[in-house]
Amino acid sequence: MKNIVYTGMIILFISISCRPRTATSPKIAKENLNSPSLKLINGKWFNGESFESTTVWVSNGILSFANEGSKKDSVIDLNGKFIIPPFAEAHNHNLESDYKLEERIDSYLENGVFYVKHLSSIKKRLDPLMQLYNKPKGIDVSFAHAPLTAKGGHPIALRKRFLEYGRFEGLFNTLEEIKSHGYWIINDSKDLEEKWNRIVSFKPDFIKIMLLYSEEYEKRKNDTVYFGNKGLNPDLVPKIVEKAHKENLRVSAHVETAHDFHVAVNAGVDEIAHLPEIDNGELVNVEDAALASEKGTIVVPTASLVTKRKAKPNYEQLVENIKANLKILKASGVTLAMGSDMYNDNSVGEFQLLHSFDIFSNLELLKMWCENAAMTTFPNRKIGYFKDGYEASFLVLDKNPLESIKDINESIVLRVKQGVILNYE
């Protein structure tokens, strides 16, 4: 990506951020605590609806809109550029392997994606890589670790296939060894009670549950034909949600059908991953969409998964199914967040596809990517908005995305994370 770089800004931020960095939790980095104060003038800051010119101060990696200033402030002129919160990727699984990992991280940061929600992972495999995450000049990642499923449910077949491919060499020798690391089998309330303390002992940032064809749970549960294509007993979902919420853990539900969506919303999950299975053309029930809106349930559509099926003769119909579901969710006021679930991509591809659908306004797309995706990735952090006391993380653009958003990533001229510059030329 070729960027227009403002020399004065670069020199100033580099002078602040060139000290050695160490991995930290996804909070304000310790090395920012004594950093010089900055006064940012002539910038147009996104307020959630439009851009307004205002003066902003940065101190210790934190934003202030009411600072009276100091003679020691270093003044930066933003020259009328547009400032937005960083982007987030609310659904992926591509940060667990060291294969081309640096390339993936660079792609996230270059495109302004600072926050990633990892919806399942094997902690034992992930631990050696954690030094690369949640640090000032890297991406911040939240993890579910092993998802909750039923006997023979998703993602057990996937774990088995990867084991046979040799991807777990040195970690696991059998599928049985992967159990509790790559998935939790919860068949009934007894399983849930007995395994719950071990589940939370892995210190997940949120809980991931698998709902697949829940309307056929009884039919599928003991039939090996459906190995990998089934999930939890829907009657267990409210109990799981209750336990998770007592631990202050949010719950993200993988869904395949409109009935799965119904079960998840009524059980009080915090987030729904995916739209109902696009092959059967099934649409979300309008009443369920209204309830999701009322409860504040976030939906991450992962619509770009459909692009894997371009060779199918019914591809256009699959796309129309997605559009129909998105229109129902939008009409009901459901909060949507940008997430792709594309291993070799990130939320940039999801944004581009949703933009091409011409369903959402530029403002809606921007909020889905900057605000909603960040909030569902790190719900307890002060990110995604520009307010007093929020993290000083932002992107500087050379054009107004509310007027022209299609090539928004190409218009990034500066990336700042917790007061630290991230520069890609």
Tab-separated table of C-alpha atoms in Angstrom:
chain	number	residue	atom	x	y	z
A	1	MET	CA	0.000	0.000	0.000
A	2	LYS	CA	1.387	3.401	-0.925
A	3	ASN	CA	0.708	5.997	1.736
A	4	ILE	CA	1.004	9.743	1.817
A	5	VAL	CA	3.194	10.270	4.882
A	6	TYR	CA	3.249	13.535	6.776
A	7	THR	CA	6.879	13.922	7.780
A	8	GLY	CA	6.314	16.049	10.862
A	9	MET	CA	3.795	13.599	12.261
A	10	ILE	CA	5.987	10.597	11.552
A	11	ILE	CA	9.079	12.091	13.175
A	12	LEU	CA	7.147	13.127	16.251
A	13	PHE	CA	5.404	9.806	16.777
A	14	ILE	CA	8.563	7.815	16.090
A	15	SER	CA	10.432	9.854	18.695
A	16	ILE	CA	7.750	8.806	21.171
A	17	SER	CA	7.411	5.164	20.205
A	18	CYS	CA	10.871	3.901	19.252
A	19	ARG	CA	11.738	2.442	22.655
A	20	PRO	CA	11.863	-1.385	22.977
A	21	ARG	CA	8.432	-2.976	23.347
A	22	THR	CA	7.328	-5.957	25.396
A	23	ALA	CA	4.120	-7.959	25.257
A	24	THR	CA	1.350	-6.726	27.534
A	25	SER	CA	-2.276	-7.453	28.200
A	26	PRO	CA	-4.696	-5.644	25.858
A	27	LYS	CA	-4.680	-2.542	28.040
A	28	ILE	CA	-2.765	0.696	27.792
A	29	ALA	CA	0.889	-0.219	27.373
A	30	LYS	CA	3.099	0.538	30.367
A	31	GLU	CA	5.660	2.348	28.205
A	32	ASN	CA	3.034	4.947	27.277
A	33	LEU	CA	2.587	6.053	30.866
A	34	ASN	CA	5.370	8.643	30.706
A	35	SER	CA	5.071	9.577	27.037
A	36	PRO	CA	4.921	13.275	26.056
A	37	SER	CA	1.496	14.869	25.801
A	38	LEU	CA	0.211	15.593	22.311
A	39	LYS	CA	-2.160	18.235	21.059
A	40	LEU	CA	-3.873	17.300	17.786
A	41	ILE	CA	-5.321	20.239	15.887
A	42	ASN	CA	-7.265	20.700	12.641
A	43	GLY	CA	-8.495	17.117	12.524
A	44	LYS	CA	-12.035	16.056	11.644
A	45	TRP	CA	-13.016	13.370	14.164
A	46	PHE	CA	-15.809	10.831	13.689
A	47	ASN	CA	-18.497	11.324	16.342
A	48	GLY	CA	-20.635	8.318	15.433
A	49	GLU	CA	-22.758	10.192	12.910
A	50	SER	CA	-20.521	12.693	11.124
A	51	PHE	CA	-17.125	14.360	11.314
A	52	GLU	CA	-16.468	17.423	13.414
A	53	SER	CA	-13.415	19.611	13.720
A	54	THR	CA	-12.078	19.594	17.241
A	55	THR	CA	-8.861	19.699	19.203
A	56	VAL	CA	-7.831	16.453	20.885
A	57	TRP	CA	-5.129	15.715	23.426
A	58	VAL	CA	-3.273	12.427	23.927
A	59	SER	CA	-1.616	11.701	27.262
A	60	ASN	CA	-0.369	8.305	28.444
A	61	GLY	CA	-2.063	6.666	25.462
A	62	ILE	CA	-5.473	8.130	26.399
A	63	LEU	CA	-7.717	10.623	24.583
A	64	SER	CA	-8.976	13.842	26.093
A	65	PHE	CA	-11.374	16.378	24.590
A	66	ALA	CA	-11.320	18.772	27.518
A	67	ASN	CA	-7.627	19.149	28.258
A	68	GLU	CA	-6.615	22.751	28.823
A	69	GLY	CA	-3.225	21.987	27.380
A	70	SER	CA	0.310	22.547	28.572
A	71	LYS	CA	3.353	24.354	27.332
A	72	LYS	CA	4.961	20.924	27.101
A	73	ASP	CA	2.380	19.640	24.619
A	74	SER	CA	3.738	18.678	21.198
A	75	VAL	CA	1.352	20.076	18.596
A	76	ILE	CA	0.417	18.053	15.517
A	77	ASP	CA	-1.517	19.645	12.658
A	78	LEU	CA	-3.769	17.038	11.028
A	79	ASN	CA	-4.410	19.362	8.096
A	80	GLY	CA	-8.141	18.741	7.813
A	81	LYS	CA	-7.816	14.960	7.513
A	82	PHE	CA	-10.536	12.556	8.686
A	83	ILE	CA	-9.988	10.474	11.824
A	84	ILE	CA	-11.857	7.246	12.566
A	85	PRO	CA	-11.468	4.465	15.156
A	86	PRO	CA	-9.483	1.409	14.017
A	87	PHE	CA	-11.232	-1.481	12.306
A	88	ALA	CA	-11.882	-4.891	13.876
A	89	GLU	CA	-12.275	-8.453	12.608
A	90	ALA	CA	-15.073	-10.024	14.651
A	91	HIS	CA	-14.670	-13.597	13.362
A	92	ASN	CA	-11.577	-15.471	12.290
A	93	HIS	CA	-9.421	-18.483	13.117
A	94	ASN	CA	-6.154	-17.564	11.398
A	95	LEU	CA	-3.864	-16.591	14.278
A	96	GLU	CA	-3.238	-20.022	15.816
A	97	SER	CA	-0.540	-21.225	13.425
A	98	ASP	CA	2.889	-19.734	12.790
A	99	TYR	CA	2.541	-20.476	9.058
A	100	LYS	CA	2.808	-17.098	7.289
A	101	LEU	CA	1.751	-15.527	10.584
A	102	GLU	CA	3.849	-12.395	10.207
A	103	GLU	CA	2.287	-11.843	6.785
A	104	ARG	CA	-1.228	-12.154	8.233
A	105	ILE	CA	-0.490	-9.794	11.112
A	106	ASP	CA	1.003	-7.233	8.730
A	107	SER	CA	-2.077	-7.482	6.513
A	108	TYR	CA	-4.344	-6.765	9.476
A	109	LEU	CA	-2.342	-3.748	10.590
A	110	GLU	CA	-1.710	-2.369	7.111
A	111	ASN	CA	-5.454	-2.379	6.495
A	112	GLY	CA	-6.140	-0.645	9.799
A	113	VAL	CA	-7.530	-3.745	11.551
A	114	PHE	CA	-6.220	-3.571	15.121
A	115	TYR	CA	-8.589	-5.970	16.905
A	116	VAL	CA	-9.362	-9.620	16.094
A	117	LYS	CA	-11.867	-12.008	17.664
A	118	HIS	CA	-10.626	-15.608	17.424
A	119	LEU	CA	-13.681	-17.835	17.686
A	120	SER	CA	-11.943	-21.093	18.518
A	121	SER	CA	-8.395	-22.210	19.035
A	122	ILE	CA	-6.240	-24.791	20.753
A	123	LYS	CA	-4.605	-22.977	23.642
A	124	LYS	CA	-1.715	-25.429	23.796
A	125	ARG	CA	-0.919	-24.629	20.171
A	126	LEU	CA	-1.500	-20.933	20.616
A	127	ASP	CA	0.569	-20.276	23.758
A	128	PRO	CA	3.991	-19.979	21.995
A	129	LEU	CA	2.536	-17.281	19.727
A	130	MET	CA	0.996	-15.079	22.427
A	131	GLN	CA	4.128	-12.921	22.599
A	132	LEU	CA	3.094	-11.549	19.197
A	133	TYR	CA	-0.342	-10.356	20.327
A	134	ASN	CA	-1.803	-7.734	22.629
A	135	LYS	CA	1.147	-5.383	22.529
A	136	PRO	CA	1.409	-1.724	21.455
A	137	LYS	CA	2.700	-2.237	17.930
A	138	GLY	CA	0.759	-5.415	17.158
A	139	ILE	CA	-2.805	-6.643	16.885
A	140	ASP	CA	-4.982	-7.255	19.933
A	141	VAL	CA	-6.776	-10.611	19.982
A	142	SER	CA	-9.514	-12.139	22.142
A	143	PHE	CA	-9.850	-15.934	22.288
A	144	ALA	CA	-12.610	-18.433	22.989
A	145	HIS	CA	-10.251	-21.427	22.948
A	146	ALA	CA	-12.117	-24.775	22.812
A	147	PRO	CA	-15.796	-24.461	21.790
A	148	LEU	CA	-18.633	-26.378	23.443
A	149	THR	CA	-20.307	-29.030	21.298
A	150	ALA	CA	-21.950	-32.462	21.593
A	151	LYS	CA	-20.602	-35.937	20.882
A	152	GLY	CA	-19.663	-36.117	17.196
A	153	GLY	CA	-20.435	-32.438	16.713
A	154	HIS	CA	-18.628	-29.622	14.962
A	155	PRO	CA	-15.625	-29.023	15.039
A	156	ILE	CA	-14.570	-32.582	15.981
A	157	ALA	CA	-14.446	-33.763	12.359
A	158	LEU	CA	-12.327	-30.731	11.501
A	159	ARG	CA	-9.905	-31.452	14.347
A	160	LYS	CA	-9.696	-35.084	13.179
A	161	ARG	CA	-8.881	-34.019	9.636
A	162	PHE	CA	-6.143	-31.635	10.777
A	163	LEU	CA	-4.696	-34.369	12.997
A	164	GLU	CA	-4.501	-36.673	9.969
A	165	TYR	CA	-2.855	-33.863	7.972
A	166	GLY	CA	-0.121	-33.700	10.614
A	167	ARG	CA	-0.934	-30.166	11.742
A	168	PHE	CA	-0.882	-31.168	15.420
A	169	GLU	CA	2.448	-32.978	15.273
A	170	GLY	CA	4.255	-32.654	18.576
A	171	LEU	CA	1.050	-31.683	20.381
A	172	PHE	CA	-1.398	-34.563	20.007
A	173	ASN	CA	-1.185	-38.119	18.717
A	174	THR	CA	-4.855	-39.092	18.876
A	175	LEU	CA	-8.241	-37.408	18.609
A	176	GLU	CA	-8.921	-38.354	22.218
A	177	GLU	CA	-5.923	-36.250	23.307
A	178	ILE	CA	-7.379	-33.197	21.561
A	179	LYS	CA	-10.554	-33.397	23.655
A	180	SER	CA	-10.826	-30.415	26.066
A	181	HIS	CA	-8.080	-28.654	24.088
A	182	GLY	CA	-9.826	-28.437	20.725
A	183	TYR	CA	-13.422	-28.949	21.847
A	184	TRP	CA	-15.536	-29.724	24.903
A	185	ILE	CA	-18.156	-32.467	24.666
A	186	ILE	CA	-21.255	-31.401	26.598
A	187	ASN	CA	-24.039	-33.924	26.129
A	188	ASP	CA	-26.164	-33.121	29.168
A	189	SER	CA	-26.414	-31.052	32.340
A	190	LYS	CA	-24.142	-33.463	34.190
A	191	ASP	CA	-21.360	-32.922	31.637
A	192	LEU	CA	-21.819	-29.180	31.941
A	193	GLU	CA	-21.543	-29.219	35.740
A	194	GLU	CA	-18.575	-31.574	35.816
A	195	LYS	CA	-16.567	-29.804	33.107
A	196	TRP	CA	-17.424	-26.169	33.712
A	197	ASN	CA	-14.577	-25.392	36.120
A	198	ARG	CA	-12.075	-26.900	33.695
A	199	ILE	CA	-13.580	-24.888	30.835
A	200	VAL	CA	-13.076	-21.594	32.640
A	201	SER	CA	-9.635	-22.694	33.899
A	202	PHE	CA	-8.385	-22.219	30.327
A	203	LYS	CA	-9.190	-18.525	30.841
A	204	PRO	CA	-11.218	-17.906	27.672
A	205	ASP	CA	-12.141	-14.312	26.871
A	206	PHE	CA	-15.622	-15.531	25.889
A	207	ILE	CA	-17.481	-18.816	25.403
A	208	LYS	CA	-18.131	-20.279	21.948
A	209	ILE	CA	-21.007	-22.747	21.525
A	210	MET	CA	-22.000	-24.858	18.553
A	211	LEU	CA	-25.606	-24.935	17.355
A	212	LEU	CA	-26.045	-26.921	14.163
A	213	TYR	CA	-29.432	-28.111	12.921
A	214	SER	CA	-30.869	-27.972	16.429
A	215	GLU	CA	-34.338	-28.687	15.072
A	216	GLU	CA	-32.970	-32.155	14.223
A	217	TYR	CA	-31.019	-32.687	17.414
A	218	GLU	CA	-32.741	-35.981	18.331
A	219	LYS	CA	-32.426	-37.291	14.786
A	220	ARG	CA	-28.739	-36.508	14.472
A	221	LYS	CA	-27.291	-37.019	17.948
A	222	ASN	CA	-26.529	-40.750	17.670
A	223	ASP	CA	-26.265	-41.057	13.889
A	224	THR	CA	-22.665	-41.233	12.656
A	225	VAL	CA	-23.793	-40.067	9.219
A	226	TYR	CA	-23.955	-36.596	10.745
A	227	PHE	CA	-20.458	-36.679	12.239
A	228	GLY	CA	-19.266	-33.070	12.299
A	229	ASN	CA	-22.684	-31.758	11.256
A	230	LYS	CA	-24.454	-31.442	14.584
A	231	GLY	CA	-24.088	-29.534	17.805
A	232	LEU	CA	-25.376	-28.990	21.306
A	233	ASN	CA	-28.712	-30.038	22.699
A	234	PRO	CA	-30.670	-26.775	22.368
A	235	ASP	CA	-32.124	-27.300	25.859
A	236	LEU	CA	-28.634	-26.816	27.312
A	237	VAL	CA	-28.013	-23.411	25.772
A	238	PRO	CA	-29.848	-21.305	28.406
A	239	LYS	CA	-27.911	-23.117	31.156
A	240	ILE	CA	-24.600	-22.457	29.413
A	241	VAL	CA	-25.454	-18.786	28.959
A	242	GLU	CA	-26.409	-18.472	32.613
A	243	LYS	CA	-23.138	-20.038	33.772
A	244	ALA	CA	-21.061	-17.923	31.412
A	245	HIS	CA	-22.724	-14.684	32.456
A	246	LYS	CA	-22.054	-15.486	36.107
A	247	GLU	CA	-18.378	-15.586	35.139
A	248	ASN	CA	-18.760	-12.284	33.242
A	249	LEU	CA	-18.139	-14.160	30.002
A	250	ARG	CA	-20.121	-13.387	26.871
A	251	VAL	CA	-21.405	-16.204	24.676
A	252	SER	CA	-20.994	-16.459	20.912
A	253	ALA	CA	-23.173	-19.027	19.126
A	254	HIS	CA	-22.301	-20.653	15.814
A	255	VAL	CA	-25.577	-21.168	13.913
A	256	GLU	CA	-26.503	-22.999	10.727
A	257	THR	CA	-30.291	-22.663	10.513
A	258	ALA	CA	-33.048	-20.190	11.319
A	259	HIS	CA	-34.057	-22.482	14.189
A	260	ASP	CA	-30.519	-22.284	15.588
A	261	PHE	CA	-30.861	-18.506	15.422
A	262	HIS	CA	-34.174	-18.768	17.284
A	263	VAL	CA	-32.655	-20.963	20.007
A	264	ALA	CA	-29.639	-18.686	20.439
A	265	VAL	CA	-31.606	-15.447	20.697
A	266	ASN	CA	-34.157	-16.863	23.113
A	267	ALA	CA	-31.395	-18.312	25.293
A	268	GLY	CA	-29.814	-14.879	25.627
A	269	VAL	CA	-26.512	-15.363	23.809
A	270	ASP	CA	-24.556	-12.160	23.280
A	271	GLU	CA	-23.460	-12.796	19.725
A	272	ILE	CA	-24.532	-14.926	16.785
A	273	ALA	CA	-21.829	-16.100	14.412
A	274	HIS	CA	-22.926	-16.587	10.783
A	275	LEU	CA	-26.286	-16.291	9.065
A	276	PRO	CA	-28.561	-19.323	8.699
A	277	GLU	CA	-27.235	-21.904	6.226
A	278	ILE	CA	-27.448	-20.310	2.816
A	279	ASP	CA	-28.015	-23.505	0.827
A	280	ASN	CA	-31.551	-24.073	2.022
A	281	GLY	CA	-32.688	-20.500	1.475
A	282	GLU	CA	-34.091	-20.350	4.994
A	283	LEU	CA	-34.694	-16.857	6.326
A	284	VAL	CA	-34.417	-15.547	9.856
A	285	ASN	CA	-37.822	-15.298	11.506
A	286	VAL	CA	-38.857	-11.640	11.748
A	287	GLU	CA	-39.944	-12.092	15.370
A	288	ASP	CA	-36.542	-13.578	16.235
A	289	ALA	CA	-34.794	-10.663	14.535
A	290	ALA	CA	-36.911	-8.210	16.530
A	291	LEU	CA	-36.015	-10.038	19.751
A	292	ALA	CA	-32.322	-9.933	18.838
A	293	SER	CA	-32.620	-6.180	18.390
A	294	GLU	CA	-34.445	-5.793	21.701
A	295	LYS	CA	-31.853	-7.851	23.581
A	296	GLY	CA	-28.873	-6.183	21.930
A	297	THR	CA	-27.688	-9.458	20.398
A	298	ILE	CA	-24.888	-8.783	17.932
A	299	VAL	CA	-24.888	-10.688	14.638
A	300	VAL	CA	-21.662	-11.253	12.710
A	301	PRO	CA	-22.925	-12.378	9.252
A	302	THR	CA	-19.612	-13.666	7.776
A	303	ALA	CA	-21.299	-13.178	4.403
A	304	SER	CA	-18.027	-13.416	2.484
A	305	LEU	CA	-17.938	-17.177	3.100
A	306	VAL	CA	-20.276	-17.406	0.120
A	307	THR	CA	-17.401	-16.448	-2.183
A	308	LYS	CA	-15.959	-19.929	-1.625
A	309	ARG	CA	-18.919	-21.238	-3.627
A	310	LYS	CA	-18.555	-19.144	-6.760
A	311	ALA	CA	-18.171	-22.257	-8.885
A	312	LYS	CA	-21.583	-23.555	-7.859
A	313	PRO	CA	-24.369	-23.156	-10.454
A	314	ASN	CA	-26.672	-21.652	-7.799
A	315	TYR	CA	-24.152	-19.100	-6.580
A	316	GLU	CA	-26.307	-16.107	-7.454
A	317	GLN	CA	-29.235	-17.596	-5.530
A	318	LEU	CA	-26.977	-18.148	-2.509
A	319	VAL	CA	-26.038	-14.483	-2.620
A	320	GLU	CA	-29.691	-13.483	-2.823
A	321	ASN	CA	-30.420	-15.617	0.257
A	322	ILE	CA	-27.741	-13.729	2.177
A	323	LYS	CA	-29.080	-10.378	1.046
A	324	ALA	CA	-32.604	-11.313	2.121
A	325	ASN	CA	-31.446	-12.236	5.623
A	326	LEU	CA	-29.367	-9.060	5.915
A	327	LYS	CA	-32.373	-6.960	4.928
A	328	ILE	CA	-34.500	-8.630	7.624
A	329	LEU	CA	-31.838	-7.963	10.259
A	330	LYS	CA	-31.370	-4.369	9.155
A	331	ALA	CA	-35.110	-3.671	9.105
A	332	SER	CA	-35.375	-5.042	12.646
A	333	GLY	CA	-32.559	-2.831	13.914
A	334	VAL	CA	-30.206	-5.693	14.769
A	335	THR	CA	-26.634	-4.668	15.578
A	336	LEU	CA	-24.334	-6.074	12.895
A	337	ALA	CA	-20.560	-6.395	13.161
A	338	MET	CA	-17.917	-6.952	10.505
A	339	GLY	CA	-16.305	-10.409	10.545
A	340	SER	CA	-15.199	-12.694	7.737
A	341	ASP	CA	-14.249	-16.201	8.982
A	342	MET	CA	-11.931	-16.259	5.948
A	343	TYR	CA	-8.619	-17.876	6.883
A	344	ASN	CA	-6.673	-16.248	4.053
A	345	ASP	CA	-8.336	-12.865	4.402
A	346	ASN	CA	-9.708	-10.578	7.090
A	347	SER	CA	-12.645	-8.236	7.532
A	348	VAL	CA	-11.545	-6.158	4.540
A	349	GLY	CA	-13.039	-8.764	2.210
A	350	GLU	CA	-16.233	-8.873	4.266
A	351	PHE	CA	-16.519	-5.089	4.070
A	352	GLN	CA	-16.020	-5.092	0.313
A	353	LEU	CA	-18.720	-7.721	-0.222
A	354	LEU	CA	-21.254	-6.012	2.049
A	355	HIS	CA	-20.516	-2.714	0.315
A	356	SER	CA	-21.194	-4.323	-3.058
A	357	PHE	CA	-24.639	-5.474	-1.888
A	358	ASP	CA	-25.800	-1.843	-1.689
A	359	ILE	CA	-27.923	-2.634	1.379
A	360	PHE	CA	-26.114	-0.486	3.923
A	361	SER	CA	-25.203	3.185	3.867
A	362	ASN	CA	-21.598	4.309	4.204
A	363	LEU	CA	-22.346	5.347	7.779
A	364	GLU	CA	-23.806	1.933	8.633
A	365	LEU	CA	-20.815	0.116	7.145
A	366	LEU	CA	-18.386	2.348	9.024
A	367	LYS	CA	-20.128	1.760	12.352
A	368	MET	CA	-20.290	-2.011	11.735
A	369	TRP	CA	-16.528	-2.067	11.230
A	370	CYS	CA	-15.205	0.544	13.663
A	371	GLU	CA	-17.705	0.457	16.515
A	372	ASN	CA	-19.719	-2.768	16.566
A	373	ALA	CA	-16.899	-5.140	15.642
A	374	ALA	CA	-14.567	-3.574	18.202
A	375	MET	CA	-17.204	-3.672	20.930
A	376	THR	CA	-17.994	-7.370	20.461
A	377	THR	CA	-14.276	-8.219	20.299
A	378	PHE	CA	-13.281	-6.332	23.451
A	379	PRO	CA	-16.517	-5.376	25.235
A	380	ASN	CA	-14.741	-4.212	28.389
A	381	ARG	CA	-12.266	-1.861	26.738
A	382	LYS	CA	-12.664	1.792	25.871
A	383	ILE	CA	-12.242	1.471	22.127
A	384	GLY	CA	-14.331	2.014	19.006
A	385	TYR	CA	-15.299	5.570	19.905
A	386	PHE	CA	-13.656	8.925	20.499
A	387	LYS	CA	-14.501	9.940	24.057
A	388	ASP	CA	-12.659	11.264	27.079
A	389	GLY	CA	-10.698	8.462	28.690
A	390	TYR	CA	-10.782	6.174	25.656
A	391	GLU	CA	-7.672	4.635	24.126
A	392	ALA	CA	-5.752	6.875	21.743
A	393	SER	CA	-6.044	4.516	18.778
A	394	PHE	CA	-7.144	5.844	15.421
A	395	LEU	CA	-6.726	5.933	11.658
A	396	VAL	CA	-6.114	9.131	9.702
A	397	LEU	CA	-7.755	9.192	6.261
A	398	ASP	CA	-7.223	11.544	3.357
A	399	LYS	CA	-10.881	11.485	2.316
A	400	ASN	CA	-14.294	11.427	3.960
A	401	PRO	CA	-15.538	7.800	4.135
A	402	LEU	CA	-19.132	8.965	4.514
A	403	GLU	CA	-18.881	10.377	1.007
A	404	SER	CA	-16.650	7.687	-0.528
A	405	ILE	CA	-16.002	4.467	1.388
A	406	LYS	CA	-15.289	1.825	-1.256
A	407	ASP	CA	-11.490	2.199	-1.106
A	408	ILE	CA	-11.300	3.272	2.524
A	409	ASN	CA	-8.235	1.153	3.283
A	410	GLU	CA	-6.319	2.854	0.490
A	411	SER	CA	-7.048	6.246	2.025
A	412	ILE	CA	-5.276	5.491	5.331
A	413	VAL	CA	-2.287	7.800	5.731
A	414	LEU	CA	-1.501	7.156	9.386
A	415	ARG	CA	-2.248	4.469	11.987
A	416	VAL	CA	-1.907	5.189	15.690
A	417	LYS	CA	-2.432	2.620	18.445
A	418	GLN	CA	-2.465	3.728	22.083
A	419	GLY	CA	-0.415	6.760	21.089
A	420	VAL	CA	2.115	4.658	19.160
A	421	ILE	CA	2.528	5.050	15.409
A	422	LEU	CA	2.165	2.020	13.147
A	423	ASN	CA	3.615	2.934	9.766
A	424	TYR	CA	3.287	0.894	6.576
A	425	GLU	CA	4.710	2.335	3.349
